[in-house]
Amino acid sequence: MDIDYVSTTCPYCGTGCGFNLVVRNGKVFDVGHWQRAPVNGGKLCPKGRYAHEFINSPDRLTKPLIKKDGTFVEATWDEAYNLIAEKFGSYKPAEMACLSSARTSNEENYLMQKFARAALKTPNIDHCARLCHSSTVAGLAAVFGSGAMTNSIKDIADSRCIFVLGSNTFEQHPLIARSIVRAKQNGAKVIVADPRYTPTARQADLYMPFVSGTDVAILNGLMQEIIRNGWEDKKFITHRTKDYEKLKEVVMKEAYSLENVSKISGIPAESLKQAAEWIATADVAALIYSMGITQHTTGVDNVKSTANLMMLTGNLGKPGSGVNPLRGQNNVQGACDMGALPNVYSGYQKVTDEETRKKMMEMWSVDDLAEGRVGYTVTEMINVLADKPGEIKAMYIMGENPMLSDPDLQHVEEALRNLEFLVVQDIFMTETGELADVVLPAACYAEKDGTQTNTERRVQRWRKAQDPPGEAKPDWQILCELAAKMGYEKQFTFESPEAVFNEVAAVTPSYHGMSYARLDPDGLHWPCPTAEHPGTAILHRETFAMPDGLGVFSPIEWKPAAEVPDAEYPFVLTTGRTIWQWHTGTMTRRSWSLEKEAPIGWIEINPEDAEELGIKDDEVVRASTRRGSVDIPAKVTDEIIKGVMFIPFHYKEHPANRLTHNALDPIAKIPEFKACAVKVEKIAEV
Ligand SMILES: Nc1nc2c(c(=O)[nH]1)N[C@H]1C(S)=C(S)[C@@H](COP(=O)(O)OP(=O)(O)OC[C@H]3O[C@@H](n4cnc5c(=O)[nH]c(N)nc54)[C@H](O)[C@@H]3O)O[C@H]1N2
Ligand SMILES: Nc1nc2c(c(=O)[nH]1)N[C@H]1C(S)=C(S)[C@@H](COP(=O)(O)OP(=O)(O)OC[C@H]3O[C@@H](n4cnc5c(=O)[nH]c(N)nc54)[C@H](O)[C@@H]3O)O[C@H]1N2
Ligand code: SF4
Ligand SMILES: [Mo]
């Protein structure tokens, strides 16, 4: 028997754990521990441990499919390419839009944005970072000049106080949670604020339950308490920041006294006082956040407020400190770095900068490129499709499933049905694929080489362990072949992902010094500007990435969520995840070891609310918002604060996003997945 071990990086979360794929006779059949993996040292969470189970699922797409008279018919690659090239060739650039994929490699994201801009000439390119950390990218760039996690994962273990706000780290980034455990073992204080008593909250020395959508008030309250006690870091404020007085004017308002913040958020004033003291007086403190902060109409405000708190207490630019947004998808950091965003090329080079655009035209050997304007975001594409039919006519979606993951699904379906031509490229048939005119079968992570960039900006390798099933092909190859059909063979002649990576390094300042050879064995953190540079684990050590080097305090007033409870819809609905499932479930629901742990959805309801509604544990209830209804089993639990209810969004049988709404943050255009108004009723017995 021929057994091989192929070291690669996990295809699920942005932690970027390494493991070995175990291959027998050319087929992956297990995951083995890779002890020297740099991020996780061989340890894995259940998703990584079972990341082999979906690979050889009989449901994998194996042939291109073309829809004829409403049904899919198998086609050859040539038939599919010719149809797509002919259709895309018939539309004006502004009538097309592309979605790239944080599930795919850097090389594939780079090629997708190049395809959109150089071959289709459309500025409309985006991906699911919009639904995730777009508030981080916009908020932290405005404050620090860079939108990325400021410190490294390992570093968190050196902290003396960790404030986790809106991150369920133990379920959603389990191997980062290990760093929290280490810090705790070394005596660090852990503070967790979350509407739910999550596995993360269980680890806290101080747990603060609160009502979703009140983060800015909480952060302002903490800052007021710190300033009142003279705990602010005066030296840091003077030398490293500006606009402190403006911040002070707002946070010192009576509105943000501990008593008022307590009324707004539901957190006892005593707890807030304790948290303020621990954060401000610890030798070094770190803040960790994720979707609880970003997925709001005030997402950018929330992010800036976290930065305010950490600048106020001088907790930036040193080990164990920082503002640490945990990036979600395995390669969402990389997809952003590669320019799969409507406003930037790779390395965050602005599309509106004429010099940059000229440089890209030269590098890409094209004499015409998508016009230098910012294209539509994912959320705007959907709105334009629904509200202005005909403006966008064709879409190319690689590795995303908006028909379950975007807010207000009825609206999404209406929008996608208004398309004349839709291409979906995935490893499985999805709810979105069902609406497509052409479905292209892609190779999964285990079937291709490439790189991905984890949440701490570490670029690591994927390595091919088996051939793709049937006629499926790696996304990078599909993009190159399609571009060639459209007349861009010269610009897309790449023999391997490594050749693509070399172009990425050439055109992307923060990746300039990287090559596949240098990525072995531990990867490299960007910025890595030269071939000798060791990479950068901690950002902002001496100065911030601003022209004057100073971090900018932003005075922020608290605003309630766009939709707050009223007599008709009296509860706050928040949504999120469980450790066992991944997003729209395409992969985890085909992994027996994971699916058996959490096979159906649920709505978490506080026992007092349940009693008022006459609802029992496990009873199927009807949850409704202004957008729609879902029948779903109730989980009556005191692990959620009264007045708030929670649904995980993984299950097509109970789609949480039929209920959510697409109210957007005005800057980041992220939807408010974390708060809307809901009612819950007993279903009449029949
Ligand atoms: N197992 C698993 N792991 C994952 C994923 C997955 O689908 N499954 N997805 C990955 C991705 S893409 C991402 S982005 C990350 C997300 O990782 P997390 O952000 O940690 O996950 P969520 O469950 O979306 O939300 C985090 C917490 O926010 C709380 N919350 C709700 N409303 C509010 C609020 O108004 N304010 C605050 N401060 N908190 C609130 C929720 O109760 C929840 O515990 O996880 C990644 N990891
Ligand atoms: N209610 C609610 N909704 C949410 C959120 C929430 O907290 N609450 N969170 C949001 C967040 S943070 C995120 S990141 C989004 C995620 O939203 P999506 O990205 O739409 O969700 P996924 O299920 O990860 O979809 C990825 C698709 O890529 C496919 N895929 C996997 N590997 C490959 C590959 O190598 N090639 C190709 N071509 N395809 C591949 C998978 O089969 C799957 O269909 O959901 C958002 N939606
Ligand atoms: S923590 Fe994330 S990267 Fe690590 S094994 Fe789990 S899902 Fe994979
Ligand atoms: Mo995400």
Short mmCIF file of C-alpha atoms and ligand atoms in Angstrom, two decimals, residues 101 103-104 128 131-132 291 295 329 398-402 405 425-428 430 442-445 448 475 575-577 582-587 649 656-657 660 673-674, ligand 2:
data_model
loop_
_atom_site.label_atom_id
_atom_site.label_comp_id
_atom_site.label_asym_id
_atom_site.label_seq_id
_atom_site.Cartn_x
_atom_site.Cartn_y
_atom_site.Cartn_z
CA SER A 101 -13.90 33.76 -3.12
CA ARG A 103 -12.28 29.98 0.06
CA THR A 104 -9.83 29.96 -2.84
CA CYS A 128 -17.66 37.92 1.06
CA LEU A 131 -20.29 40.60 4.78
CA CYS A 132 -17.53 40.03 7.27
CA MET A 291 -18.43 39.65 13.78
CA GLN A 295 -21.78 43.18 11.29
CA GLN A 329 -12.59 32.50 6.06
CA MET A 398 -16.69 31.81 -7.86
CA GLY A 399 -16.91 30.01 -4.50
CA GLU A 400 -19.70 31.93 -2.78
CA ASN A 401 -23.24 30.99 -1.92
CA PRO A 402 -25.20 34.24 -1.51
CA SER A 405 -25.28 33.73 3.15
CA GLN A 425 -18.07 27.96 -10.14
CA ASP A 426 -18.09 25.71 -7.09
CA ILE A 427 -17.06 22.32 -5.77
CA PHE A 428 -20.70 21.37 -5.00
CA THR A 430 -25.41 25.09 -4.18
CA ALA A 442 -13.82 23.39 -9.40
CA ALA A 443 -11.02 21.50 -7.67
CA CYS A 444 -10.99 21.82 -3.87
CA TYR A 445 -8.08 22.84 -1.65
CA LYS A 448 -4.35 22.19 -6.06
CA ASP A 475 -10.08 27.72 -10.28
CA THR A 575 -27.21 35.38 14.10
CA GLY A 576 -23.90 33.54 13.92
CA ARG A 577 -22.26 30.15 14.02
CA TRP A 582 -19.33 26.15 8.35
CA HIS A 583 -21.45 28.88 6.80
CA THR A 584 -23.82 27.49 4.19
CA GLY A 585 -22.77 23.95 5.08
CA THR A 586 -21.63 22.81 1.64
CA MET A 587 -18.58 21.12 3.15
CA PHE A 649 -27.15 30.68 9.68
CA ALA A 656 -31.63 32.62 9.24
CA ASN A 657 -31.11 34.97 6.34
CA THR A 660 -32.15 39.27 8.48
CA PHE A 673 -26.52 40.50 10.54
CA LYS A 674 -26.14 40.94 14.29
N1 LIG B 2 -27.11 35.68 9.09
C1 LIG B 2 -25.79 35.71 8.88
N2 LIG B 2 -25.31 35.63 7.63
C2 LIG B 2 -23.99 35.69 7.40
C3 LIG B 2 -23.09 35.84 8.49
C4 LIG B 2 -23.61 35.91 9.83
O1 LIG B 2 -22.88 36.02 10.83
N3 LIG B 2 -24.97 35.84 9.97
N4 LIG B 2 -21.75 35.91 8.25
C5 LIG B 2 -21.30 36.35 6.94
C6 LIG B 2 -19.88 36.06 6.77
S1 LIG B 2 -18.82 36.64 7.97
C7 LIG B 2 -19.37 35.38 5.72
S2 LIG B 2 -17.69 35.23 5.54
C8 LIG B 2 -20.29 34.86 4.67
C9 LIG B 2 -19.83 33.57 4.00
O2 LIG B 2 -20.62 33.41 2.87
P1 LIG B 2 -20.23 32.45 1.68
O3 LIG B 2 -18.82 32.67 1.28
O4 LIG B 2 -21.26 32.62 0.63
O5 LIG B 2 -20.40 31.03 2.39
P2 LIG B 2 -19.70 29.65 2.16
O6 LIG B 2 -20.64 28.59 2.58
O7 LIG B 2 -18.36 29.65 2.83
O8 LIG B 2 -19.57 29.60 0.58
C10 LIG B 2 -18.41 29.35 -0.07
C11 LIG B 2 -18.66 28.49 -1.30
O9 LIG B 2 -17.38 28.17 -1.84
C12 LIG B 2 -17.36 26.80 -2.21
N5 LIG B 2 -15.94 26.40 -2.28
C13 LIG B 2 -15.15 25.89 -1.32
N6 LIG B 2 -13.89 25.69 -1.78
C14 LIG B 2 -13.88 26.10 -3.07
C15 LIG B 2 -12.88 26.16 -4.09
O10 LIG B 2 -11.72 25.81 -3.90
N7 LIG B 2 -13.27 26.64 -5.31
C16 LIG B 2 -14.55 27.06 -5.57
N8 LIG B 2 -14.83 27.56 -6.76
N9 LIG B 2 -15.50 27.00 -4.62
C17 LIG B 2 -15.18 26.55 -3.40
C18 LIG B 2 -18.20 26.12 -1.17
O11 LIG B 2 -18.69 24.89 -1.64
C19 LIG B 2 -19.33 27.17 -0.97
O12 LIG B 2 -20.41 26.97 -1.83
O13 LIG B 2 -21.59 34.66 5.24
C20 LIG B 2 -22.13 35.83 5.77
N10 LIG B 2 -23.52 35.61 6.14
#
